[in-house]
Amino acid sequence: MFAYRIKPVFLFSLIVIFSLTQFPVNLSAEGNEAWESRDDRIEWWRDAKFGLFIHFGLYAIPAGEWNDKKVGWSEWLMNAAQIPVEEYETLLDQFNPVEFDADEWVNIAKSAGMKYLVVTTKHHDGFALFDSKVSDYDIKATPFNRDIISELAKACKKADIKFGLYYSILDWHHHDYLPRRDWESRSAEGADYEKYLEYMKGQLDELLENYDGVSILWFDGGWEGDWSQKRGVDLYRYLVEKNPDLIVNNRVGREEWMSKSALSVGPAGDFSTPELMLPAQGVDGYDWETCMTMNDSWGYNKDDHNWKLYPEMLEQLITIASTGGNFLLNVGPDAKGEIPEESIDRLSKIGEWLKVNGESIYGTKGVNLGSQEWGRATQRVLENGDTRLYLHVFNWPEDGKLVVENLKNDISNVFLLSDKDQKIGFTVFENSFPTLYLDSKAPDSVASVVVLDIKGRPLIANQIFHFLNSDSLELVLNETILDGKMVELLEVNEDIEKWSSPESSMRWNINFEKAGEYSISLVYSSHDWAAGEAFKVTLAGQVLEDRIKASPEVKAFDIGTVKIAEKGLYELELSPGITKPFTIPQPEKIIISKR
Ligand code: FHN
């Protein structure tokens, strides 16, 4: 068992811990200096859009298998194979990634068009990939004995790649960490969680003080035991005060990211971290980053050959950028310290695409044009206040005609990003959306970028929902107007806490092809605490009022009947009642059925 030598740093960190707890514990954002400085600190990250995630550690040696037991996520082997600490520690003597070359790793990221990287300094197994003075369970205890984090810091600086560090709050190795794994026989006798926190702060101090240019701290594993949002807010404020250029993810906290796709940010952390998922659409005004594997494991798994293909990954990058997020794409180097060829191949192809089309990704913002046959768009505001739209065309129209649904702006210029001299014709007829006339052959086999310069900021018509000759219409919630802003609602069945006033509303334009009586029902589940909240549906001048019914499972709730006297276009509005908070179930769908 390796000792954690708490030497003079103990005294220092104890004082710091003491002063740390002096911050007025404030779970809201106001008065949180770190949160108040966020916009300045995070600006480079918002423009960067694309980074490399690196999971590397002792787990690369067994590579997903232990005594014939195979696991999916190789970095979870110690827990999944229920390996006692003493047994897992035997890996230390085998850790010798002699092929590790920091410049090579960083250049792979750079050639992929990535602007930052995040590398595991300590994952859940507790092993530190750096020379830690507060621990003997670190790189010094291995035959390799070089400081990988130090070498990567230097390589990133040389290559002008921003340097980020992953750190796991959870620690399956440290004696003072609690809780123990439920399968463990190791006694928790004498374990002191506060001592573990001093140790963790000691390592975080080392990471910020001993390595040059740390730009991101990427926390993970704060989902159990006594870690809390309160501790997360305090740690976030401490770290940003210590390094005013630092940005920190929302996993420094606890509740915020637990639903994985949560987009709520702060005041613990600067950006949210949905994982292994793509949002149906993005949401303005949030900073979020999706992290993804290239196969199925974060750490190197010798048996994991389920590699995603390059086209899928490029579409993921574009989809994420078009919905306002960043993409952290993972590699798991093997025990020799080499990034798998399959990863390098895919990354270099993405890099080749970005060399030609990077302008449509870096420094852009998402834009919600509603669902489009052809693909996804990003936008950039031009100096004159007009907007440049980048249409990423995955499905190149065979007849060369590309309709930009919902776009109502005047168009000033259309051309191919890959050949700016190749102008593209377009027509916009009264009451119709722009049609672009493209060459028959797509310039790129995966995603071709058509640039559309429009007057002013995007004017996007509400989608019009049609019954399409059916007597029932399901308004599946993927786009609506909330508080006057086009909001993409990511997750159904989560209560909307975004209502900012009783005037808030969600609205849909519906084309009723037949007059008659229509029943309205909402399909939702809802938390107990929202039960009884009033809300109303307004349609054709008729108001149906109801109160939320607590329902853990998704159910259809009949709200009432509306009379449509004449066929035509009507607006359905869903709005909160007068009670506070203005919470309302975000319905999975609204069903309108002709009686
Ligand atoms: O448990 C970890 C997992 O091993 C991996 O590090 C991912 C990457 O975001 N994070 C946790 C699972 O959410």
Coordinates of C-alpha atoms and ligand atoms in Angstrom, one line a residue:
M1 CA 0.0 0.0 0.0
F2 CA 1.5 3.3 -0.9
A3 CA 1.7 6.1 1.6
Y4 CA 0.4 9.6 0.9
R5 CA 3.1 11.7 2.4
I6 CA 1.5 14.8 3.8
K7 CA 4.6 16.9 4.3
P8 CA 5.0 20.7 4.9
V9 CA 2.4 21.2 2.2
F10 CA 0.0 19.9 4.8
L11 CA 0.4 22.9 6.9
F12 CA 0.0 25.2 3.9
S13 CA -3.0 23.4 2.5
L14 CA -4.7 23.3 6.0
I15 CA -4.4 27.1 6.2
V16 CA -5.7 27.4 2.6
I17 CA -8.5 25.0 3.4
F18 CA -9.4 27.2 6.4
S19 CA -9.4 30.4 4.3
L20 CA -11.2 28.5 1.6
T21 CA -14.1 27.8 3.8
Q22 CA -14.1 31.5 4.6
F23 CA -15.8 32.3 1.3
P24 CA -19.4 33.1 2.0
V25 CA -21.0 29.9 0.8
N26 CA -23.1 31.1 -2.0
L27 CA -24.7 28.7 -4.3
S28 CA -26.1 31.4 -6.5
A29 CA -24.0 33.3 -9.0
E30 CA -24.1 36.7 -7.6
G31 CA -21.0 37.7 -5.6
N32 CA -19.2 34.8 -7.1
E33 CA -16.1 36.5 -8.6
A34 CA -15.2 33.4 -10.6
W35 CA -18.6 33.3 -12.2
E36 CA -18.5 37.0 -12.8
S37 CA -15.2 36.8 -14.7
R38 CA -16.4 33.8 -16.8
D39 CA -17.1 35.6 -20.1
D40 CA -13.5 36.9 -20.4
R41 CA -11.9 33.6 -19.4
I42 CA -13.9 31.4 -21.7
E43 CA -13.9 33.5 -24.8
W44 CA -11.0 31.5 -26.5
W45 CA -12.7 28.2 -25.6
R46 CA -16.0 29.3 -27.3
D47 CA -14.0 30.0 -30.5
A48 CA -11.9 26.8 -30.3
K49 CA -14.8 24.4 -30.8
F50 CA -12.7 21.2 -31.0
G51 CA -10.4 19.5 -28.5
L52 CA -8.6 16.2 -27.9
F53 CA -9.5 14.2 -24.8
I54 CA -6.7 11.7 -23.7
H55 CA -7.4 8.9 -21.2
F56 CA -4.1 7.4 -20.2
G57 CA -2.9 5.6 -17.1
L58 CA -2.1 2.2 -15.5
Y59 CA -5.4 0.8 -17.0
A60 CA -3.7 0.9 -20.5
I61 CA -1.6 -2.1 -19.4
P62 CA -4.4 -4.7 -18.8
A63 CA -6.3 -2.8 -21.6
G64 CA -9.8 -4.0 -20.5
E65 CA -9.1 -7.6 -19.3
W66 CA -8.2 -9.0 -15.9
N67 CA -8.1 -12.7 -15.0
D68 CA -10.3 -13.5 -18.0
K69 CA -12.9 -10.8 -17.0
K70 CA -13.4 -8.3 -19.9
V71 CA -14.8 -4.8 -19.4
G72 CA -16.0 -2.1 -21.8
W73 CA -14.6 1.0 -20.3
S74 CA -11.0 -0.1 -19.6
E75 CA -10.3 2.8 -17.2
W76 CA -13.1 1.3 -15.0
L77 CA -11.3 -2.1 -14.8
M78 CA -10.3 -1.8 -11.2
N79 CA -13.9 -1.4 -10.2
A80 CA -15.5 -3.6 -12.8
A81 CA -13.2 -6.5 -12.1
Q82 CA -13.3 -5.8 -8.4
I83 CA -9.5 -5.7 -8.1
P84 CA -8.2 -5.1 -4.6
V85 CA -5.9 -2.0 -4.2
E86 CA -2.8 -4.1 -3.5
E87 CA -3.3 -6.2 -6.6
Y88 CA -4.0 -3.2 -8.8
E89 CA -0.8 -1.6 -7.5
T90 CA 1.3 -4.3 -9.1
L91 CA 0.7 -2.5 -12.4
L92 CA 3.0 0.3 -11.2
D93 CA 6.1 -1.9 -11.9
Q94 CA 4.8 -2.6 -15.5
F95 CA 4.1 1.1 -16.4
N96 CA 6.8 2.0 -18.9
P97 CA 5.3 3.7 -22.0
V98 CA 8.6 3.9 -23.8
E99 CA 7.0 5.1 -27.1
F100 CA 5.4 8.1 -25.4
D101 CA 6.3 11.2 -27.3
A102 CA 4.5 14.4 -26.0
D103 CA 5.3 16.3 -29.3
E104 CA 3.8 13.4 -31.3
W105 CA 0.5 13.4 -29.3
V106 CA 0.2 17.1 -29.5
N107 CA 1.0 17.2 -33.2
I108 CA -1.7 14.6 -33.8
A109 CA -4.2 17.0 -32.1
K110 CA -2.9 20.0 -34.0
S111 CA -3.1 18.2 -37.4
A112 CA -6.7 17.2 -36.5
G113 CA -7.5 20.9 -36.3
M114 CA -7.9 20.7 -32.5
K115 CA -7.2 23.8 -30.5
Y116 CA -6.9 22.3 -27.0
L117 CA -6.4 19.0 -25.3
V118 CA -7.5 17.6 -21.9
V119 CA -5.4 14.7 -20.5
T120 CA -6.1 12.6 -17.4
T121 CA -3.7 13.5 -14.6
K122 CA -5.5 11.2 -12.2
H123 CA -8.5 9.0 -13.1
H124 CA -10.7 7.1 -10.6
D125 CA -7.9 4.6 -9.9
G126 CA -6.0 7.3 -8.1
F127 CA -2.7 6.9 -10.0
A128 CA -1.1 10.3 -10.8
L129 CA 0.5 10.7 -14.2
F130 CA 2.7 13.4 -12.8
D131 CA 5.3 13.8 -10.1
S132 CA 3.2 14.5 -7.0
K133 CA 4.9 15.5 -3.7
V134 CA 1.8 14.6 -1.7
S135 CA 1.7 11.0 -3.0
D136 CA 3.9 8.0 -3.7
Y137 CA 1.2 6.6 -6.0
D138 CA 2.4 8.5 -9.0
I139 CA 4.7 8.4 -12.0
K140 CA 7.8 8.4 -9.8
A141 CA 6.8 4.9 -8.5
T142 CA 7.1 3.4 -12.0
P143 CA 10.0 2.3 -14.2
F144 CA 9.1 5.2 -16.6
N145 CA 9.6 7.9 -14.0
R146 CA 9.3 10.8 -16.5
D147 CA 6.7 13.4 -15.8
I148 CA 4.2 12.9 -18.6
I149 CA 2.1 16.0 -17.6
S150 CA 5.3 18.2 -17.6
E151 CA 6.3 16.9 -21.1
L152 CA 2.8 17.5 -22.5
A153 CA 2.7 21.0 -21.0
K154 CA 5.9 21.9 -22.8
A155 CA 4.7 20.3 -26.1
C156 CA 1.4 22.2 -26.0
K157 CA 3.2 25.5 -25.4
K158 CA 5.5 24.8 -28.3
A159 CA 2.6 23.9 -30.6
D160 CA 0.3 26.7 -29.4
I161 CA -2.4 24.2 -28.2
K162 CA -4.3 25.1 -25.0
F163 CA -3.4 22.6 -22.2
G164 CA -6.2 21.1 -20.1
L165 CA -6.0 18.6 -17.2
Y166 CA -8.6 16.1 -16.2
Y167 CA -8.8 15.3 -12.5
S168 CA -11.1 12.7 -10.8
I169 CA -12.6 13.7 -7.4
L170 CA -13.5 10.1 -7.0
D171 CA -10.5 7.9 -5.9
W172 CA -10.6 4.2 -5.6
H173 CA -7.1 4.1 -4.1
H174 CA -6.6 6.8 -1.4
H175 CA -7.2 5.4 2.1
D176 CA -9.1 8.5 3.2
Y177 CA -11.5 8.6 0.2
L178 CA -15.0 7.6 0.9
P179 CA -17.2 5.7 0.1
R180 CA -15.4 2.4 -0.4
R181 CA -16.6 0.3 -3.3
D182 CA -19.4 -1.9 -2.1
W183 CA -17.4 -5.1 -3.0
E184 CA -14.3 -4.0 -1.2
S185 CA -13.0 -5.8 1.9
R186 CA -10.5 -2.9 2.5
S187 CA -11.5 -1.3 5.9
A188 CA -12.7 2.3 6.0
E189 CA -11.5 2.4 9.6
G190 CA -9.8 5.8 10.2
A191 CA -10.6 7.1 6.8
D192 CA -11.1 10.8 7.0
Y193 CA -12.8 12.5 3.9
E194 CA -11.6 15.9 5.0
K195 CA -8.0 14.6 4.8
Y196 CA -8.7 13.2 1.4
L197 CA -9.9 16.7 0.3
E198 CA -6.6 18.2 1.7
Y199 CA -4.7 15.7 -0.4
M200 CA -6.8 16.5 -3.5
K201 CA -6.3 20.2 -3.0
G202 CA -2.6 19.6 -2.6
Q203 CA -2.5 17.8 -6.0
L204 CA -4.6 20.6 -7.6
D205 CA -2.2 23.1 -6.2
E206 CA 0.7 21.2 -7.7
L207 CA -1.0 21.0 -11.1
L208 CA -1.6 24.7 -11.2
E209 CA 1.8 25.7 -9.7
N210 CA 4.2 23.2 -11.3
Y211 CA 3.0 23.1 -14.9
D212 CA 3.1 25.9 -17.3
G213 CA 0.0 27.1 -19.2
V214 CA -2.8 25.0 -17.6
S215 CA -5.9 26.5 -19.2
I216 CA -8.6 24.0 -18.3
L217 CA -9.3 21.9 -15.2
W218 CA -11.8 19.2 -16.3
F219 CA -13.2 17.5 -13.2
D220 CA -15.0 14.2 -13.1
G221 CA -16.3 11.8 -10.5
G222 CA -18.1 14.2 -8.2
W223 CA -21.2 12.1 -8.1
E224 CA -20.9 10.3 -4.8
G225 CA -20.1 10.5 -1.1
D226 CA -19.7 13.8 0.6
W227 CA -18.8 15.8 -2.5
S228 CA -21.4 18.5 -2.9
Q229 CA -22.4 21.5 -5.0
K230 CA -21.3 23.7 -2.1
R231 CA -17.8 22.2 -2.1
G232 CA -17.8 22.5 -5.9
V233 CA -18.6 26.2 -5.8
D234 CA -15.9 26.8 -3.2
L235 CA -13.3 24.8 -5.1
Y236 CA -14.2 26.6 -8.4
R237 CA -13.8 30.0 -6.8
Y238 CA -10.5 29.0 -5.2
L239 CA -9.1 27.7 -8.4
V240 CA -10.1 30.6 -10.6
E241 CA -8.8 33.0 -7.9
K242 CA -5.5 31.1 -8.0
N243 CA -5.3 31.1 -11.8
P244 CA -7.5 33.9 -13.3
D245 CA -7.0 32.5 -16.8
L246 CA -8.3 29.1 -15.9
I247 CA -11.7 27.6 -17.0
V248 CA -13.3 24.8 -15.1
N249 CA -16.0 22.4 -16.2
N250 CA -19.3 22.0 -14.4
R251 CA -18.3 18.6 -13.0
V252 CA -16.4 20.4 -10.3
G253 CA -19.9 20.5 -8.8
R254 CA -22.3 17.8 -8.2
E255 CA -26.0 18.1 -9.1
E256 CA -25.6 20.2 -12.2
W257 CA -24.2 17.7 -14.5
M258 CA -25.6 14.5 -13.0
S259 CA -28.3 14.3 -15.7
K260 CA -25.3 14.2 -18.1
S261 CA -27.1 16.2 -20.8
A262 CA -27.8 19.0 -18.4
L263 CA -27.0 22.4 -19.9
S264 CA -27.3 24.2 -16.7
V265 CA -24.0 25.9 -15.9
G266 CA -22.7 27.6 -12.8
P267 CA -22.0 28.8 -10.4
A268 CA -19.8 25.8 -10.1
G269 CA -17.9 25.6 -13.3
D270 CA -17.9 27.5 -16.6
F271 CA -19.3 25.0 -19.1
S272 CA -21.5 22.0 -19.0
T273 CA -20.5 18.5 -20.1
P274 CA -23.1 16.3 -21.8
E275 CA -21.4 13.0 -22.6
L276 CA -21.7 10.6 -25.5
M277 CA -24.7 12.4 -26.8
L278 CA -25.6 14.9 -29.4
P279 CA -28.3 17.4 -28.7
A280 CA -31.3 17.4 -31.1
Q281 CA -30.7 21.1 -31.4
G282 CA -28.7 23.6 -29.4
V283 CA -29.7 26.2 -27.0
D284 CA -28.6 29.8 -27.3
G285 CA -26.6 31.3 -24.4
Y286 CA -25.1 28.2 -22.9
D287 CA -21.5 27.0 -22.9
W288 CA -21.4 23.3 -23.3
E289 CA -19.0 20.6 -24.6
T290 CA -19.9 17.1 -25.7
C291 CA -17.2 14.5 -25.0
M292 CA -17.2 11.3 -27.0
T293 CA -15.1 8.1 -27.6
M294 CA -14.0 7.0 -31.0
N295 CA -14.8 3.4 -30.2
D296 CA -16.6 2.4 -27.0
S297 CA -13.9 2.8 -24.4
W298 CA -12.3 6.0 -23.0
G299 CA -9.1 4.2 -21.9
Y300 CA -7.2 1.8 -24.3
N301 CA -9.2 -1.4 -24.7
K302 CA -7.3 -4.1 -26.8
D303 CA -10.6 -5.8 -27.7
D304 CA -12.6 -2.7 -28.6
H305 CA -12.6 -2.5 -32.4
N306 CA -16.0 -0.8 -32.7
W307 CA -14.5 2.3 -34.3
K308 CA -16.8 5.0 -35.5
L309 CA -16.2 6.0 -39.1
Y310 CA -14.7 9.4 -40.1
P311 CA -17.9 10.7 -41.8
E312 CA -19.9 10.1 -38.6
M313 CA -17.3 11.9 -36.5
L314 CA -17.1 14.9 -38.9
E315 CA -20.9 15.1 -38.9
Q316 CA -20.8 15.0 -35.1
L317 CA -18.3 18.0 -35.1
I318 CA -20.5 20.0 -37.4
T319 CA -23.8 19.1 -35.6
I320 CA -22.2 20.1 -32.3
A321 CA -20.9 23.4 -33.7
S322 CA -24.3 24.1 -35.4
T323 CA -26.0 23.7 -32.0
G324 CA -23.6 26.0 -30.1
G325 CA -21.3 23.5 -28.4
N326 CA -17.7 22.3 -28.3
F327 CA -16.5 18.8 -29.2
L328 CA -14.0 16.9 -27.0
L329 CA -13.1 13.8 -29.0
N330 CA -11.2 11.1 -27.0
V331 CA -8.2 8.9 -27.7
G332 CA -6.9 6.1 -25.4
P333 CA -3.1 5.6 -25.9
D334 CA -1.9 2.0 -25.4
A335 CA 0.6 0.8 -22.7
K336 CA 3.6 1.7 -25.0
G337 CA 2.3 5.3 -25.1
E338 CA 1.1 5.2 -28.6
I339 CA -2.3 6.5 -29.9
P340 CA -4.0 3.8 -31.9
E341 CA -3.7 4.1 -35.7
E342 CA -7.4 4.0 -36.1
S343 CA -7.7 7.2 -34.0
I344 CA -4.9 8.9 -35.9
D345 CA -6.5 8.0 -39.3
R346 CA -9.8 9.5 -38.4
L347 CA -8.3 12.6 -36.7
S348 CA -6.1 13.4 -39.7
K349 CA -9.1 13.2 -42.1
I350 CA -11.0 15.6 -39.9
G351 CA -8.0 17.9 -39.9
E352 CA -7.8 17.8 -43.7
W353 CA -11.5 18.8 -43.9
L354 CA -10.9 21.6 -41.4
K355 CA -7.9 22.9 -43.4
V356 CA -10.4 23.7 -46.2
N357 CA -13.6 24.5 -44.2
G358 CA -12.4 25.5 -40.7
E359 CA -13.9 29.0 -41.2
S360 CA -17.3 27.4 -40.9
I361 CA -16.5 26.0 -37.5
Y362 CA -14.0 28.0 -35.5
G363 CA -15.4 31.2 -33.9
T364 CA -18.9 30.5 -35.2
K365 CA -22.1 30.2 -33.3
G366 CA -24.9 27.8 -33.7
V367 CA -28.0 28.8 -35.7
N368 CA -31.4 27.1 -35.5
L369 CA -33.0 27.0 -38.9
G370 CA -35.2 24.2 -37.8
S371 CA -34.8 20.8 -39.4
Q372 CA -33.4 21.0 -42.9
E373 CA -33.2 18.1 -45.5
W374 CA -29.6 19.0 -46.4
G375 CA -27.8 19.3 -43.1
R376 CA -26.7 21.9 -40.5
A377 CA -25.7 25.5 -40.3
T378 CA -23.4 27.7 -38.3
Q379 CA -23.2 31.5 -38.3
R380 CA -20.8 34.4 -37.9
V381 CA -21.7 38.0 -37.4
L382 CA -20.0 40.2 -40.0
E383 CA -18.5 43.6 -39.2
N384 CA -21.4 45.4 -40.9
G385 CA -23.9 43.6 -38.7
D386 CA -25.0 41.3 -41.4
T387 CA -24.6 37.5 -41.0
R388 CA -22.6 34.9 -42.8
L389 CA -24.4 31.5 -42.7
Y390 CA -22.4 28.3 -43.4
L391 CA -24.6 25.6 -44.7
H392 CA -23.0 22.2 -44.1
V393 CA -24.6 20.0 -46.8
F394 CA -24.4 16.3 -45.9
N395 CA -27.1 15.4 -48.4
W396 CA -26.2 17.2 -51.7
P397 CA -29.5 17.6 -53.7
E398 CA -29.5 15.4 -56.8
D399 CA -31.3 18.1 -58.7
G400 CA -29.0 20.8 -57.4
K401 CA -31.8 22.7 -55.8
L402 CA -31.3 23.4 -52.1
V403 CA -34.1 25.1 -50.2
V404 CA -33.2 26.9 -47.0
E405 CA -36.5 26.3 -45.0
N406 CA -37.7 29.0 -42.6
L407 CA -35.1 31.6 -43.6
K408 CA -36.7 35.0 -44.3
N409 CA -33.7 37.3 -44.7
D410 CA -32.6 39.0 -47.9
I411 CA -29.6 37.3 -49.4
S412 CA -26.5 39.3 -50.6
N413 CA -24.1 36.5 -51.7
V414 CA -23.9 32.8 -52.1
F415 CA -20.7 30.8 -52.8
L416 CA -18.8 27.6 -52.0
L417 CA -16.4 27.9 -49.1
S418 CA -14.0 25.5 -50.9
D419 CA -14.0 27.7 -54.0
K420 CA -15.0 31.3 -53.2
D421 CA -14.9 32.2 -56.9
Q422 CA -17.7 29.8 -57.6
K423 CA -20.8 31.9 -57.2
I424 CA -24.1 30.2 -56.6
G425 CA -27.4 31.3 -58.1
F426 CA -30.5 31.6 -55.9
T427 CA -34.2 32.6 -56.1
V428 CA -36.6 33.9 -53.4
F429 CA -40.2 34.1 -54.4
E430 CA -43.0 35.8 -52.5
N431 CA -44.0 33.7 -49.5
S432 CA -41.4 31.1 -50.2
F433 CA -38.0 30.3 -48.7
P434 CA -34.7 30.7 -50.7
T435 CA -33.8 28.1 -53.3
L436 CA -30.1 27.8 -54.1
Y437 CA -29.0 26.3 -57.5
L438 CA -25.9 24.1 -56.9
D439 CA -23.6 22.1 -59.2
S440 CA -24.6 18.5 -59.6
K441 CA -21.4 17.3 -57.9
A442 CA -20.7 17.9 -54.2
P443 CA -17.2 19.3 -53.6
D444 CA -16.8 17.1 -50.5
S445 CA -17.9 13.5 -50.1
V446 CA -19.0 14.0 -46.5
A447 CA -19.9 17.7 -45.9
S448 CA -19.7 20.5 -48.4
V449 CA -20.0 24.1 -47.2
V450 CA -22.2 26.7 -49.0
V451 CA -21.7 30.2 -47.7
L452 CA -24.9 32.4 -47.5
D453 CA -24.4 36.1 -46.7
I454 CA -27.7 37.5 -45.5
K455 CA -28.9 41.0 -44.5
G456 CA -29.0 41.6 -40.8
R457 CA -29.4 38.8 -38.2
P458 CA -31.2 35.6 -39.0
L459 CA -35.0 35.9 -39.3
I460 CA -36.3 32.4 -39.0
A461 CA -39.9 31.6 -39.5
N462 CA -41.6 29.5 -37.0
Q463 CA -42.1 26.1 -38.3
I464 CA -45.6 25.5 -39.4
F465 CA -47.0 22.2 -38.2
H466 CA -49.4 20.4 -40.5
F467 CA -51.9 17.6 -39.9
L468 CA -50.8 16.2 -43.3
N469 CA -54.2 14.7 -43.9
S470 CA -54.3 13.0 -40.6
D471 CA -56.9 13.8 -37.9
S472 CA -54.1 13.9 -35.2
L473 CA -51.0 16.0 -34.9
E474 CA -48.2 15.4 -32.5
L475 CA -46.2 18.5 -31.7
V476 CA -42.9 16.8 -30.8
L477 CA -41.0 19.3 -28.8
N478 CA -37.8 20.1 -30.7
E479 CA -38.2 23.7 -31.3
T480 CA -40.3 26.5 -30.0
I481 CA -40.2 30.1 -28.9
L482 CA -39.6 30.8 -25.2
D483 CA -39.5 34.3 -23.8
G484 CA -39.5 35.5 -27.4
K485 CA -36.3 33.5 -28.2
M486 CA -36.1 30.5 -30.4
V487 CA -35.2 27.8 -27.9
E488 CA -34.2 24.3 -28.7
L489 CA -35.4 22.0 -26.0
L490 CA -33.0 19.2 -25.5
E491 CA -34.5 16.8 -23.1
V492 CA -38.2 16.0 -22.9
N493 CA -39.7 15.2 -19.5
E494 CA -37.5 17.7 -17.7
D495 CA -39.3 20.5 -16.1
I496 CA -38.6 23.8 -17.7
E497 CA -37.0 26.0 -15.1
K498 CA -36.4 28.6 -17.8
W499 CA -39.7 30.5 -17.6
S500 CA -38.6 34.0 -16.6
S501 CA -42.0 35.5 -16.2
P502 CA -45.7 34.8 -16.5
E503 CA -45.5 36.3 -19.9
S504 CA -43.2 33.4 -21.0
S505 CA -44.8 31.1 -23.5
M506 CA -44.1 28.4 -26.0
R507 CA -45.8 28.8 -29.3
W508 CA -46.4 26.7 -32.3
N509 CA -48.0 27.7 -35.7
I510 CA -50.5 25.1 -36.8
N511 CA -52.3 24.8 -40.0
F512 CA -55.8 23.3 -39.4
E513 CA -56.9 22.0 -42.8
K514 CA -60.4 21.2 -41.4
A515 CA -62.7 23.1 -39.1
G516 CA -64.2 21.2 -36.1
E517 CA -63.6 20.3 -32.5
Y518 CA -60.2 19.2 -31.4
S519 CA -59.1 17.6 -28.1
I520 CA -55.8 18.8 -26.6
S521 CA -53.6 16.5 -24.5
L522 CA -50.2 16.9 -23.0
V523 CA -47.8 14.0 -22.8
Y524 CA -45.4 14.4 -19.9
S525 CA -43.9 13.2 -16.6
S526 CA -43.3 15.6 -13.8
H527 CA -41.6 15.9 -10.5
D528 CA -43.7 15.8 -7.3
W529 CA -42.6 19.4 -6.5
A530 CA -44.2 20.7 -9.6
A531 CA -47.6 19.1 -8.9
G532 CA -50.4 21.6 -8.7
E533 CA -48.6 24.3 -10.7
A534 CA -51.1 26.0 -12.9
F535 CA -50.6 26.3 -16.7
K536 CA -52.8 27.1 -19.7
V537 CA -53.2 26.3 -23.4
T538 CA -54.5 29.0 -25.6
L539 CA -55.8 28.2 -29.1
A540 CA -58.2 30.1 -31.4
G541 CA -59.0 32.5 -28.6
Q542 CA -60.1 29.7 -26.3
V543 CA -58.2 29.2 -23.0
L544 CA -57.8 25.7 -21.4
E545 CA -56.5 25.9 -17.8
D546 CA -55.1 22.9 -15.9
R547 CA -52.7 22.1 -13.1
I548 CA -49.6 19.8 -13.4
K549 CA -50.2 16.3 -12.1
A550 CA -47.2 14.6 -10.5
S551 CA -46.3 11.6 -12.6
P552 CA -43.0 9.8 -12.5
E553 CA -43.8 8.1 -15.8
V554 CA -44.7 9.7 -19.1
K555 CA -48.5 9.9 -19.5
A556 CA -51.0 11.7 -21.7
F557 CA -53.2 14.2 -19.8
D558 CA -56.4 15.5 -21.4
I559 CA -56.5 19.2 -21.1
G560 CA -59.8 19.9 -22.9
T561 CA -61.4 20.7 -26.3
V562 CA -61.1 23.6 -28.6
K563 CA -63.5 24.6 -31.5
I564 CA -61.8 25.6 -34.8
A565 CA -64.6 27.5 -36.5
E566 CA -62.7 27.9 -39.9
K567 CA -59.7 26.0 -41.4
G568 CA -56.4 28.0 -41.5
L569 CA -53.3 29.0 -39.5
Y570 CA -53.6 29.3 -35.8
E571 CA -51.1 29.8 -33.0
L572 CA -51.2 27.4 -30.0
E573 CA -49.6 28.8 -26.9
L574 CA -48.5 27.0 -23.8
S575 CA -47.9 29.2 -20.8
P576 CA -47.5 29.1 -17.1
G577 CA -50.3 30.0 -14.7
I578 CA -49.8 32.8 -12.2
T579 CA -48.2 30.6 -9.5
K580 CA -44.5 30.8 -8.9
P581 CA -42.0 29.4 -9.8
F582 CA -43.2 29.5 -13.3
T583 CA -42.6 25.8 -13.7
I584 CA -44.4 23.8 -16.2
P585 CA -43.9 20.2 -17.5
Q586 CA -41.9 20.3 -20.7
P587 CA -44.3 18.0 -22.6
E588 CA -42.8 15.2 -24.5
K589 CA -45.4 16.1 -27.0
I590 CA -48.7 17.9 -27.4
I591 CA -51.4 15.9 -29.2
I592 CA -54.2 17.6 -31.1
S593 CA -56.8 15.3 -32.3
K594 CA -60.0 16.0 -34.3
R595 CA -63.0 14.7 -32.4
Ligands
FHN1 O1 -16.3 7.5 -15.2 C1 -15.8 8.4 -16.1 C2 -15.3 7.7 -17.3 O2 -14.3 6.8 -17.0 C3 -14.8 8.7 -18.3 O3 -13.6 9.4 -17.8 C4 -15.9 9.7 -18.7 C5 -15.4 10.8 -19.6 O4 -16.1 11.9 -19.5 N1 -16.3 10.4 -17.4 C6 -16.9 9.5 -16.4 C7 -18.2 8.9 -16.9 O5 -19.1 10.0 -17.0

